[in-house]
mmCIF file of C-alpha atoms and ligand atoms in Angstrom:
data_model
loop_
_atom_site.group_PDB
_atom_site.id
_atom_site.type_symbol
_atom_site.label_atom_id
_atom_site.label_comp_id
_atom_site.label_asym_id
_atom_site.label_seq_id
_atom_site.Cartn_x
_atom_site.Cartn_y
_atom_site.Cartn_z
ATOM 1 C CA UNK A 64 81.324 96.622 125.524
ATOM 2 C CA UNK A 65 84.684 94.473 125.067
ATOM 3 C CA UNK A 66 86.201 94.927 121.438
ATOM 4 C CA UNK A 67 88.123 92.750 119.339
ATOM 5 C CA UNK A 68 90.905 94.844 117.675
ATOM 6 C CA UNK A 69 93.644 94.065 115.188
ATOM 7 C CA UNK A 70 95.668 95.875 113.733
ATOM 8 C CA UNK A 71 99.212 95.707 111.551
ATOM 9 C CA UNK A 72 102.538 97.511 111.076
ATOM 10 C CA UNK A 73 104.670 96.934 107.937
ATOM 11 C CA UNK A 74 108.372 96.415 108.875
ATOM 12 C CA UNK A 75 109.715 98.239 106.335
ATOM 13 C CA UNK A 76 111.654 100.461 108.703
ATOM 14 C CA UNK A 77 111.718 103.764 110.031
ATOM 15 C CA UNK A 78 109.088 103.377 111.989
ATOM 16 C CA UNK A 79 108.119 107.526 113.079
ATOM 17 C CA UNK A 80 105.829 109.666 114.480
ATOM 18 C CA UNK A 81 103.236 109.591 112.367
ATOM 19 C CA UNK A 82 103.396 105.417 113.281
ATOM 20 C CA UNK A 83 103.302 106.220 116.713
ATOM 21 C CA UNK A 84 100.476 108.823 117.091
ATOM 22 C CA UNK A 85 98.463 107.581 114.422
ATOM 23 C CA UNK A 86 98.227 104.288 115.224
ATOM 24 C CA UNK A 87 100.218 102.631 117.821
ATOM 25 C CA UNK A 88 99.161 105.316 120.896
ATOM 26 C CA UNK A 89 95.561 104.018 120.143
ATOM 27 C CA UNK A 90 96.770 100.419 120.634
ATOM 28 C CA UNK A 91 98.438 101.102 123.799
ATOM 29 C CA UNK A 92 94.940 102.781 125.023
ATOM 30 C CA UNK A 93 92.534 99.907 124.084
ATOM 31 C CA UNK A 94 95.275 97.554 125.665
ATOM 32 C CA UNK A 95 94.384 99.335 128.741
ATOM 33 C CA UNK A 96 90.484 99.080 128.422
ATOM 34 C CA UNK A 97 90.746 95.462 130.301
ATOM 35 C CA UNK A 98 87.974 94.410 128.825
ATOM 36 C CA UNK A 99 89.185 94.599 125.042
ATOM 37 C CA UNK A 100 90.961 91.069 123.114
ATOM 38 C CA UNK A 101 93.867 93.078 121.272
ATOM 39 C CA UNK A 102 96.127 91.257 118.093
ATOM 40 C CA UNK A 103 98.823 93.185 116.749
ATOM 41 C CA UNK A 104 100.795 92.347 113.476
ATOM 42 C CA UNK A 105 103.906 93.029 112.038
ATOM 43 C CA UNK A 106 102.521 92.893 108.258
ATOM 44 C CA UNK A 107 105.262 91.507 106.650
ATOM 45 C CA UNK A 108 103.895 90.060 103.434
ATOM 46 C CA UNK A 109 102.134 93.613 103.518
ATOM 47 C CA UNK A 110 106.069 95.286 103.415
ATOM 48 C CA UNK A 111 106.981 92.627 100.350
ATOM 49 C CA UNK A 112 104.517 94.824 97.876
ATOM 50 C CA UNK A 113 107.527 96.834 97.101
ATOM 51 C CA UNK A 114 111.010 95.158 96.852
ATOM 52 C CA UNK A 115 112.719 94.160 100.011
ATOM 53 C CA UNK A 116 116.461 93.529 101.107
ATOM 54 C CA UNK A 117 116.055 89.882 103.111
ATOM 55 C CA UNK A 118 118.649 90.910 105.829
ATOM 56 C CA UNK A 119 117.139 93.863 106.508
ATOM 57 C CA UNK A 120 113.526 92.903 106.474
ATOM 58 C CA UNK A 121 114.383 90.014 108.791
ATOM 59 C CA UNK A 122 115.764 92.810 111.099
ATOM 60 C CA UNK A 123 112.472 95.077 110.683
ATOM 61 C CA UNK A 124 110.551 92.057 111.666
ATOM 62 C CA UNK A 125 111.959 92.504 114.754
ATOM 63 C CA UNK A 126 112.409 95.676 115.106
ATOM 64 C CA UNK A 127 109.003 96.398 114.332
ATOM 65 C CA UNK A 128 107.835 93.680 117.535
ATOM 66 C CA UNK A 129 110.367 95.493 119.695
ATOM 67 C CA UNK A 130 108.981 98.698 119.032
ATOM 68 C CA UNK A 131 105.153 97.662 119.764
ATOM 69 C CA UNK A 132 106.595 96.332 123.146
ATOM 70 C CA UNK A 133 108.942 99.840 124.079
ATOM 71 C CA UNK A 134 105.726 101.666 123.198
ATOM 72 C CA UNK A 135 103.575 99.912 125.927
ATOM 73 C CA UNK A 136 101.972 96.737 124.111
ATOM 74 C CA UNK A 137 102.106 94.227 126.557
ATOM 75 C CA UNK A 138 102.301 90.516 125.155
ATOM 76 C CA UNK A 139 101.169 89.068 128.612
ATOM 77 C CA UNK A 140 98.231 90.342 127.346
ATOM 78 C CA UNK A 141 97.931 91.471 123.960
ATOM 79 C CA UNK A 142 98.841 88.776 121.220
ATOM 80 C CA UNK A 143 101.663 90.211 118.876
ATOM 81 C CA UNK A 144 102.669 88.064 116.278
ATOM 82 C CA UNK A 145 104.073 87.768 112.729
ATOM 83 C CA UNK A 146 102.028 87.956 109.341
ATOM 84 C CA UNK A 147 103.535 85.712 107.211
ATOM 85 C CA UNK A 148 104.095 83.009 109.773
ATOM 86 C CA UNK A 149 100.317 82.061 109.459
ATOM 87 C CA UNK A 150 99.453 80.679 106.520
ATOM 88 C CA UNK A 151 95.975 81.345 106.710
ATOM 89 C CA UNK A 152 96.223 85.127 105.515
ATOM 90 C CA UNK A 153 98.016 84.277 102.374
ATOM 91 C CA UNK A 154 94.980 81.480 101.919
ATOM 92 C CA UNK A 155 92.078 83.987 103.005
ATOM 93 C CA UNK A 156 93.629 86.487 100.811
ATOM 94 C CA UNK A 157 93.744 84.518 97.601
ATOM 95 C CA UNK A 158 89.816 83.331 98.226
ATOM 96 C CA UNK A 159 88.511 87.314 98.846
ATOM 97 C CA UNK A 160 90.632 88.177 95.820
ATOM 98 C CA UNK A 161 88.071 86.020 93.975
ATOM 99 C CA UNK A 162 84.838 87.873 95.712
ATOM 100 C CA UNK A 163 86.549 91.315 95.081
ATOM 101 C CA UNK A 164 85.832 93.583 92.384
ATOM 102 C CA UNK A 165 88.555 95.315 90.541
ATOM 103 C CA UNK A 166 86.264 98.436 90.446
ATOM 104 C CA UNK A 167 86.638 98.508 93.662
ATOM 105 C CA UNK A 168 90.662 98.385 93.934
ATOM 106 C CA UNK A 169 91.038 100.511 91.171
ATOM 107 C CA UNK A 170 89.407 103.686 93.627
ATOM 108 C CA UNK A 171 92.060 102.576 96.524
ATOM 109 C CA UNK A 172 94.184 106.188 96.399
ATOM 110 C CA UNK A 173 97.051 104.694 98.428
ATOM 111 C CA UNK A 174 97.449 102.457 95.090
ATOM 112 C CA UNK A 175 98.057 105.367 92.716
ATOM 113 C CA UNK A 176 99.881 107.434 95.245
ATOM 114 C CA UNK A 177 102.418 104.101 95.769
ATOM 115 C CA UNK A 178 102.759 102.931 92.258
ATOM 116 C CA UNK A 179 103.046 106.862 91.090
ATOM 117 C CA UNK A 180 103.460 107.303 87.334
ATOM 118 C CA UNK A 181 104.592 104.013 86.474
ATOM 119 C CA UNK A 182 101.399 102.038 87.056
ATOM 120 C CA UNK A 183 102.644 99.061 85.132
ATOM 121 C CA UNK A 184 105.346 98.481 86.636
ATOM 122 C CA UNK A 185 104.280 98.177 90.139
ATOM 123 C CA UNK A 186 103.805 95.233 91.845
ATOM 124 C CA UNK A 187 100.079 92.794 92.009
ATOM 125 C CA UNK A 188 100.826 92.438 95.341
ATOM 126 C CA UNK A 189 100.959 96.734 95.583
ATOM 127 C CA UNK A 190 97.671 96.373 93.714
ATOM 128 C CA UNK A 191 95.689 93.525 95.594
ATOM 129 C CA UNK A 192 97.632 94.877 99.409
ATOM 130 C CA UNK A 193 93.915 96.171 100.608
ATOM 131 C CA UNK A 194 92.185 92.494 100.074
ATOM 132 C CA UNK A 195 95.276 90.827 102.103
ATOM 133 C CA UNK A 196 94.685 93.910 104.694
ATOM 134 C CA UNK A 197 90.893 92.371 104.559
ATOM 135 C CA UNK A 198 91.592 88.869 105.282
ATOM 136 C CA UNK A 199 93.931 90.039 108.057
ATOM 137 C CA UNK A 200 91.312 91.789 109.816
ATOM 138 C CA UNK A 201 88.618 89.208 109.106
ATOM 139 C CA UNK A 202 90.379 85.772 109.965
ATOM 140 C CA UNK A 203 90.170 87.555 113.295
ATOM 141 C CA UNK A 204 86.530 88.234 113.892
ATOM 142 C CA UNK A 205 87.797 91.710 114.385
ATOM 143 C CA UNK A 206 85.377 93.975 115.787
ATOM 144 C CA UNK A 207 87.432 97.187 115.886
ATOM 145 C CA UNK A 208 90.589 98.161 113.255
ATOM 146 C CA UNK A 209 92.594 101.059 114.728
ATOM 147 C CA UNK A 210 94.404 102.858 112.126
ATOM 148 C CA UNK A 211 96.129 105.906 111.043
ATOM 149 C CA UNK A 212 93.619 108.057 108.266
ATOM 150 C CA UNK A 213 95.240 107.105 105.408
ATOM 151 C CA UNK A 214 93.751 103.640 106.014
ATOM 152 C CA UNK A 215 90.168 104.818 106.262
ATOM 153 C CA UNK A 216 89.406 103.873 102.243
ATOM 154 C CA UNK A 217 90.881 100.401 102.732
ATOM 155 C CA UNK A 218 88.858 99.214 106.293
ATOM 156 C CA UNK A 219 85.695 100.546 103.918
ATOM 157 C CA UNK A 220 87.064 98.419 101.374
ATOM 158 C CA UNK A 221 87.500 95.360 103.884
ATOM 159 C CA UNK A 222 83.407 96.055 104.825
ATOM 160 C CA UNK A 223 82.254 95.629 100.887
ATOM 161 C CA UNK A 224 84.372 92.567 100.927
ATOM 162 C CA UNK A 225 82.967 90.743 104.477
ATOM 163 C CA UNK A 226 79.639 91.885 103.384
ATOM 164 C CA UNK A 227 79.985 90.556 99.582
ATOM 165 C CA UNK A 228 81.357 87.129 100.721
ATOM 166 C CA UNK A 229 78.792 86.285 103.467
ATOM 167 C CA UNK A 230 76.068 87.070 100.450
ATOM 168 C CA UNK A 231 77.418 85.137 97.967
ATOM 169 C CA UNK A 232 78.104 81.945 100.418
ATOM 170 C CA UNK A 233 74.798 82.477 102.236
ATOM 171 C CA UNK A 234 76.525 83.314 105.395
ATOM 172 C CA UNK A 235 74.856 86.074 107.433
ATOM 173 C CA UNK A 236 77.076 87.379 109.680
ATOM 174 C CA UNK A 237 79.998 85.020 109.023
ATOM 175 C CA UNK A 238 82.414 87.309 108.263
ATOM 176 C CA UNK A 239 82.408 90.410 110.966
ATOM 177 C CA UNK A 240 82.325 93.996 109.172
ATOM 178 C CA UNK A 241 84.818 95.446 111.192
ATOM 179 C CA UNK A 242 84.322 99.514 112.843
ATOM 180 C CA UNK A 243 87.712 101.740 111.782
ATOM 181 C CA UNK A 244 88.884 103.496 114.684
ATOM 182 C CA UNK A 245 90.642 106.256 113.746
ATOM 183 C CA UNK A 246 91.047 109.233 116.004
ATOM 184 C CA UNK A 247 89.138 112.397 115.840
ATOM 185 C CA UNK A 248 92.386 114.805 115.737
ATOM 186 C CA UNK A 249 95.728 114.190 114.503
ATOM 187 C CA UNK A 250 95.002 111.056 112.715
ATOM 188 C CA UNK A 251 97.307 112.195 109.969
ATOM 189 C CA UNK A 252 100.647 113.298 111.210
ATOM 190 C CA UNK A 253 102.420 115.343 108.072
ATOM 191 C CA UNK A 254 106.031 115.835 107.418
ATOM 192 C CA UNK A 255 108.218 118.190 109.007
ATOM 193 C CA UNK A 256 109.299 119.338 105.881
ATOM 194 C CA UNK A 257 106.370 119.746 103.849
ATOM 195 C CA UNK A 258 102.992 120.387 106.058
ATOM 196 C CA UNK A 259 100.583 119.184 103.110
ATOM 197 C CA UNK A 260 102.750 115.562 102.306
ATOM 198 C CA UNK A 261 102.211 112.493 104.914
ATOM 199 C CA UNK A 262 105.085 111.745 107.259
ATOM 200 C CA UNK A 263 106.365 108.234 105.880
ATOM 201 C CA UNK A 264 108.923 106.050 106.317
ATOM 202 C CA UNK A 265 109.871 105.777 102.554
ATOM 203 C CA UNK A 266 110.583 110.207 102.199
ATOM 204 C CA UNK A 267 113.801 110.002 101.598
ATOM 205 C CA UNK A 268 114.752 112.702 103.905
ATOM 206 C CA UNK A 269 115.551 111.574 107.274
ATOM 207 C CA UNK A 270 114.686 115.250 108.439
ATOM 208 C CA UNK A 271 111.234 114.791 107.185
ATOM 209 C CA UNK A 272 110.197 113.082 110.191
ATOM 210 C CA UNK A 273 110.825 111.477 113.862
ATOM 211 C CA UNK A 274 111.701 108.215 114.029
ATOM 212 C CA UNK A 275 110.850 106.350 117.293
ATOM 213 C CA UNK A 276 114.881 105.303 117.324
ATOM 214 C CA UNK A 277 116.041 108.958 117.336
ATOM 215 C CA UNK A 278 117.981 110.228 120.049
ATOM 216 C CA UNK A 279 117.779 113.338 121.806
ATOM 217 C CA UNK A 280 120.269 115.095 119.996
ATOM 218 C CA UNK A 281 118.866 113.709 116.617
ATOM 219 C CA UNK A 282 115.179 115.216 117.377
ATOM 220 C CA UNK A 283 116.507 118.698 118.715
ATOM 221 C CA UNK A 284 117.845 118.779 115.030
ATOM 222 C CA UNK A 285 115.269 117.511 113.063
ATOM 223 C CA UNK A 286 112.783 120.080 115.129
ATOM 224 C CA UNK A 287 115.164 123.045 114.494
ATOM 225 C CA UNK A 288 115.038 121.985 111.152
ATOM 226 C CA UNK A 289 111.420 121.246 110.296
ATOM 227 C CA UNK A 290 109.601 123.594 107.798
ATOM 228 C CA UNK A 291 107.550 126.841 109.273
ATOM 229 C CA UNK A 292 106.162 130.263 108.201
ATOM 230 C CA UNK A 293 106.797 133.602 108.717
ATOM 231 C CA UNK A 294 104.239 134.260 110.888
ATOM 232 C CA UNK A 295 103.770 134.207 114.451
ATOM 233 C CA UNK A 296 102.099 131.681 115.875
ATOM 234 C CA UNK A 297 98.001 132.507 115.776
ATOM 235 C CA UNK A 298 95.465 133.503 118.299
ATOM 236 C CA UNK A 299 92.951 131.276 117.158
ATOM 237 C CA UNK A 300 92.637 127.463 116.123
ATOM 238 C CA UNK A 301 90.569 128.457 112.660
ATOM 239 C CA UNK A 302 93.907 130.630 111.575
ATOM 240 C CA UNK A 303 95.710 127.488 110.900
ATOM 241 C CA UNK A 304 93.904 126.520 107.886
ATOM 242 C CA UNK A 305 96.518 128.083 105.574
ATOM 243 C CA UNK A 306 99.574 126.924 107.695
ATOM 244 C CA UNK A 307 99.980 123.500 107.359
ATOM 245 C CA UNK A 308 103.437 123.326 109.237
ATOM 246 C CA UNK A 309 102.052 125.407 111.984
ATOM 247 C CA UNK A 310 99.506 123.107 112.352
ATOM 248 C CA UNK A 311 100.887 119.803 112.160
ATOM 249 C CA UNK A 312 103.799 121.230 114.729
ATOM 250 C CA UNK A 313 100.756 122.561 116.829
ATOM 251 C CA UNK A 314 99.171 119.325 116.498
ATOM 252 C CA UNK A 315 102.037 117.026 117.065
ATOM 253 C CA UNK A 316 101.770 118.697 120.413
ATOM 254 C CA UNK A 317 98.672 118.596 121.230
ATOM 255 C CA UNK A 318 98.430 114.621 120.539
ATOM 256 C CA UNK A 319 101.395 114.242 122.500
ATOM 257 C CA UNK A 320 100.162 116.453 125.166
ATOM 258 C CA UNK A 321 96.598 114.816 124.800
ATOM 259 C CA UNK A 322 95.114 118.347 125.045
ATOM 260 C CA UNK A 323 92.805 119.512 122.760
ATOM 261 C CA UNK A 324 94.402 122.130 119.461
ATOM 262 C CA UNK A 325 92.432 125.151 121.181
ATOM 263 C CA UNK A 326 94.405 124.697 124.005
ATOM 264 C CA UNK A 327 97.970 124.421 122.809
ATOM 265 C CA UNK A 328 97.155 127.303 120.303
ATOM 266 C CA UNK A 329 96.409 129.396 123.265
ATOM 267 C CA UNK A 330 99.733 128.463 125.151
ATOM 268 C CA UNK A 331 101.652 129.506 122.343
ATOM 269 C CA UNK A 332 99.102 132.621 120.721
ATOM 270 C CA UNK A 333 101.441 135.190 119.714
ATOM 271 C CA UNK A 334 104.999 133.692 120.065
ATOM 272 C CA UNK A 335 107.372 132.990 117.786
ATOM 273 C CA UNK A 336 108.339 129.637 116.546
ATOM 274 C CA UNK A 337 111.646 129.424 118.261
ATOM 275 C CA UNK A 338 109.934 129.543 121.819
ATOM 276 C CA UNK A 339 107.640 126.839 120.522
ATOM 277 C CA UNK A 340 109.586 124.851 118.893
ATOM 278 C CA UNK A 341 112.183 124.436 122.454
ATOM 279 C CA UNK A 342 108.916 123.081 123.926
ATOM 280 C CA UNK A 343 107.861 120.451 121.487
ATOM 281 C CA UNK A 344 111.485 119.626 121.666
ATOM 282 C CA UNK A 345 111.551 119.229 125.034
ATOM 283 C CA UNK A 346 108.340 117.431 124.799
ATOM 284 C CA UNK A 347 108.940 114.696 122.299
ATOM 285 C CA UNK A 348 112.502 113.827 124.160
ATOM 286 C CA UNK A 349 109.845 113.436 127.002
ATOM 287 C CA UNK A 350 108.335 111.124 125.116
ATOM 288 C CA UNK A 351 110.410 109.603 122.745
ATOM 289 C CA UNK A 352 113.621 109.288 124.122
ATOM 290 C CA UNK A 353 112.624 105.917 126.507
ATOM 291 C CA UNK A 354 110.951 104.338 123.476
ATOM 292 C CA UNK A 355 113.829 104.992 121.728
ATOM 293 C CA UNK A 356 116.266 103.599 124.470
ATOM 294 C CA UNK A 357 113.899 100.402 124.643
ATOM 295 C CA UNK A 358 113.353 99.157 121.234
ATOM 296 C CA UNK A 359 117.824 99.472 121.642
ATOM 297 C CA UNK A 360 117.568 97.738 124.134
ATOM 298 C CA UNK A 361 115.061 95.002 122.661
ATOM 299 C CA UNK A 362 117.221 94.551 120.025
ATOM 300 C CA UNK A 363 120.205 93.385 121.881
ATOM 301 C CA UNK A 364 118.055 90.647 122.914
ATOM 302 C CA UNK A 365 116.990 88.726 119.702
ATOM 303 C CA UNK A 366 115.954 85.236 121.599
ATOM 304 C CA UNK A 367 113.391 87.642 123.667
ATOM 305 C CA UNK A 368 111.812 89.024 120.601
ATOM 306 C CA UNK A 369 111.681 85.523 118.922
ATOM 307 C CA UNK A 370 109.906 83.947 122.146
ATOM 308 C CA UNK A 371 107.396 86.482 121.339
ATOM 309 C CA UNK A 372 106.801 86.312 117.908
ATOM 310 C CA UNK A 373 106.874 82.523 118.559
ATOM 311 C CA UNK A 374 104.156 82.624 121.374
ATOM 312 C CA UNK A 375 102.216 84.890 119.746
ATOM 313 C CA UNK A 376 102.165 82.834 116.553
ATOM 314 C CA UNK A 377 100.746 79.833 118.293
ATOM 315 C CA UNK A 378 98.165 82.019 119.831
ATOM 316 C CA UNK A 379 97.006 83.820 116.141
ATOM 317 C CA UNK A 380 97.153 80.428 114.337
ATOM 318 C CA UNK A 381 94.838 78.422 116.464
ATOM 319 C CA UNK A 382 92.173 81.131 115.850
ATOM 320 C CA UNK A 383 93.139 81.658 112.037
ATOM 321 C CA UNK A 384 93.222 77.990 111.068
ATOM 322 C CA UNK A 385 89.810 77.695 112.323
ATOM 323 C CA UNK A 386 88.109 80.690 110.973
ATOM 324 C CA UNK A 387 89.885 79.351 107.436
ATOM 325 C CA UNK A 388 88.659 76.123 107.769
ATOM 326 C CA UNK A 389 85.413 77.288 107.729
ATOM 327 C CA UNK A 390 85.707 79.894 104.598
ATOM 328 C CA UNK A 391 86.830 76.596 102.919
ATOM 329 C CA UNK A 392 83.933 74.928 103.836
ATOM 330 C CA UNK A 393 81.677 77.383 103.243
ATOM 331 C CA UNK A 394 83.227 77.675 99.492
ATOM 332 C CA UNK A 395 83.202 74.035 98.591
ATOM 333 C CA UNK A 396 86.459 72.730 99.312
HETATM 334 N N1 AQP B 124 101.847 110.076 108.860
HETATM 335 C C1 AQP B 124 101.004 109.314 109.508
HETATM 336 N N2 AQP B 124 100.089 109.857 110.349
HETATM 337 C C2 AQP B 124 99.232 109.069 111.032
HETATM 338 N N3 AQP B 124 99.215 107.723 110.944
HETATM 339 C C3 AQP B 124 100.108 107.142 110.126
HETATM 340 N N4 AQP B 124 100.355 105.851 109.817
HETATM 341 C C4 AQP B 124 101.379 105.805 108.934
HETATM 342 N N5 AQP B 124 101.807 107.041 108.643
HETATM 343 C C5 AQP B 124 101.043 107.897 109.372
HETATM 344 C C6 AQP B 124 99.639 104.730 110.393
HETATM 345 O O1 AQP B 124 100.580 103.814 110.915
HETATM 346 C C7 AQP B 124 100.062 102.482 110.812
HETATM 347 C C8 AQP B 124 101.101 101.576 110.248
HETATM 348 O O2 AQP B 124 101.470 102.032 108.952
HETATM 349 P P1 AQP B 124 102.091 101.016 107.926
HETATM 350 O O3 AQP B 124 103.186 100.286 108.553
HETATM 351 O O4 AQP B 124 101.015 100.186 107.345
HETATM 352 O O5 AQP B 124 102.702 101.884 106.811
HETATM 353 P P2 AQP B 124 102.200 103.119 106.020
HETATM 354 O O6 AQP B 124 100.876 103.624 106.383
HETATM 355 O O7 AQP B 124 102.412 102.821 104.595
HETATM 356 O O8 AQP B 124 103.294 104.055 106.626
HETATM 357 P P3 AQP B 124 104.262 104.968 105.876
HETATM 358 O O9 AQP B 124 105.184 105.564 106.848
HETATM 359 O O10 AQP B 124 103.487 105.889 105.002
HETATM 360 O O11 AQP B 124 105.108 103.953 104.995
HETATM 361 P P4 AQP B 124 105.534 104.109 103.501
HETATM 362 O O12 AQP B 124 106.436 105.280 103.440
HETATM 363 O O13 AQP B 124 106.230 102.810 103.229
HETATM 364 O O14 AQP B 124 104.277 104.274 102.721
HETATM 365 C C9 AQP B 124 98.801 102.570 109.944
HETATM 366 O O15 AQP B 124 97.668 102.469 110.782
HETATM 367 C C10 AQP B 124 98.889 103.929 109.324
HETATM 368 O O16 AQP B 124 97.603 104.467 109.117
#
């Protein structure tokens, strides 16, 4: 069956790992199911819920599109375009704002984790991020959302709110409740320095994760560096319960091996973490090293990137204008 996905990426920089094998992987791979009608965003009014430097989030916009494309999105056939350059999500937002409940916002996790301590003092925008996330995905008739786990609670979130706005407006089936797609293993890729904290873009430690713009030399570091245990490495998948840096190393692997835990665990059962860690090394400059040397190369070529943004833009806005034009409608203006 052909899906409809969407999905976004904040351009707040850094992009890493955890970006990469959390989310943007599974783009490349429904991409390559023919059949599927893929839209990829760079979320930038998403990035503005914390406070922004203008030159540099003009050059994350970019940077962001370049990096979708040097990971294997292909705009000749997927659309890739920028959020804030169609109106209609900043319109759609503001109407599902008025069917949402704050009940509901006030259980989003990724809320308190974000604004920490200081509650007050965080943004509305920080606070209101998962109904703009909704009208993203719902402008589009989305069918499928592929995301990284930490997104699970607000694609449940965007399903109360399609579902609550075709009942109040009469509307069976208007809005589409969108499937997550978020993948069985590895969906949450974990610092290298701390094996129970989420690999981010905001840890202020550089060494804390991979970022898809690292060189060789710079990931042979940051993988001698990253956090382990005494132990050697176990003889059985189950013993990794305890060892959160053995397992996120383990499963780092895996994902970018696409072979199973089990199966890495028994490569390594036994040896010590300098033997493994050469491999996943050696494995991630594999990987990670052309990406790298692409999005560099992207970036050197600004009129490319703005062709695309520009195409894609005409592309997203011909189907958002119309699905808004019919939430008005269906509201009363
Ligand atoms: N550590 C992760 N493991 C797996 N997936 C992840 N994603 C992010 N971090 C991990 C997934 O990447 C996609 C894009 O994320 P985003 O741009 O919306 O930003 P985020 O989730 O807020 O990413 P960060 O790195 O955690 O940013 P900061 O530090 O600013 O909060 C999403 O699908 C996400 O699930």
């Amino acid at each position: 069956m052909s899906k409809k996905i969407f999905s976004g990426v904040q351009p707040t920089g850094n992009l890493h790992l955890g970006n990469y094998l959390g989310a943007i992987k599974n783009f490349v791979e429904l991409q390559n199911e023919k059949e599927n009608k893929c839209i990829f965003c760079v979320v930038d009014l998403h990035a503005i819920t914390v406070k922004q430097e203008p030159k540099e989030l003009k050059k994350n916009i970019r940077e962001t599109a370049a990096t979708f494309i040097a990971c294997g999105i292909d705009p000749a056939q997927s659309i890739i375009f920028n959020q804030s350059m169609v109106s209609a999500h900043s319109e759609a937002a503001w109407i599902l704002s008025c069917v949402s409940k704050i009940g509901w916002l006030n259980r989003m996790t990724q809320f308190k984790e974000k604004a920490g301590k200081d509650k007050e003092k965080a943004s509305i925008g920080l606070y209101s991020y998962p109904v703009l996330m909704a009208a993203d995905i719902l402008l589009y008739d989305a069918t499928h959302v592929p995301v990284g786990d930490d997104q699970k609670q607000h694609l449940e979130l965007c399903r109360d709110i399609a579902q609550k706005f075709n009942n109040d407006f009469n509307a069976p089936d208007f809005l589409k409740v969108p499937e997550p797609l978020i993948q069985k293993q590895f969906s949450r890729i974990m610092s290298l320095k701390d094996g129970i904290k989420k690999m981010s873009k905001s840890d202020p430690s550089d060494l804390s994760r991979v970022n898809l713009t690292d060189d060789k030399d710079e990931i042979l570091n940051k993988i001698k560096k990253a956090k382990t245990d005494p132990l050697p490495l176990p003889e059985e998948a189950k013993e990794l319960a305890k060892r959160p840096e053995a397992e996120n190393l383990l499963g780092i692997y895996s994902s970018l091996k696409n072979q199973n835990l089990e199966i890495s665990v028994s490569e390594f059962s036994g040896k010590n973490f300098s033997e493994f860690k050469e491999k996943l090394s050696e494995t991630l400059i594999e990987k990670i090293e052309p990406i790298s040397k692409e999005i560099k190369r992207l970036l050197n070529d600004e009129k490319y990137l703005d062709t695309i943004l520009l195409e894609g833009f005409h592309e997203a806005d011909k189907m958002a204008s119309k699905k808004i034009k019919e939430i008005k409608e269906l509201v009363g203006f």
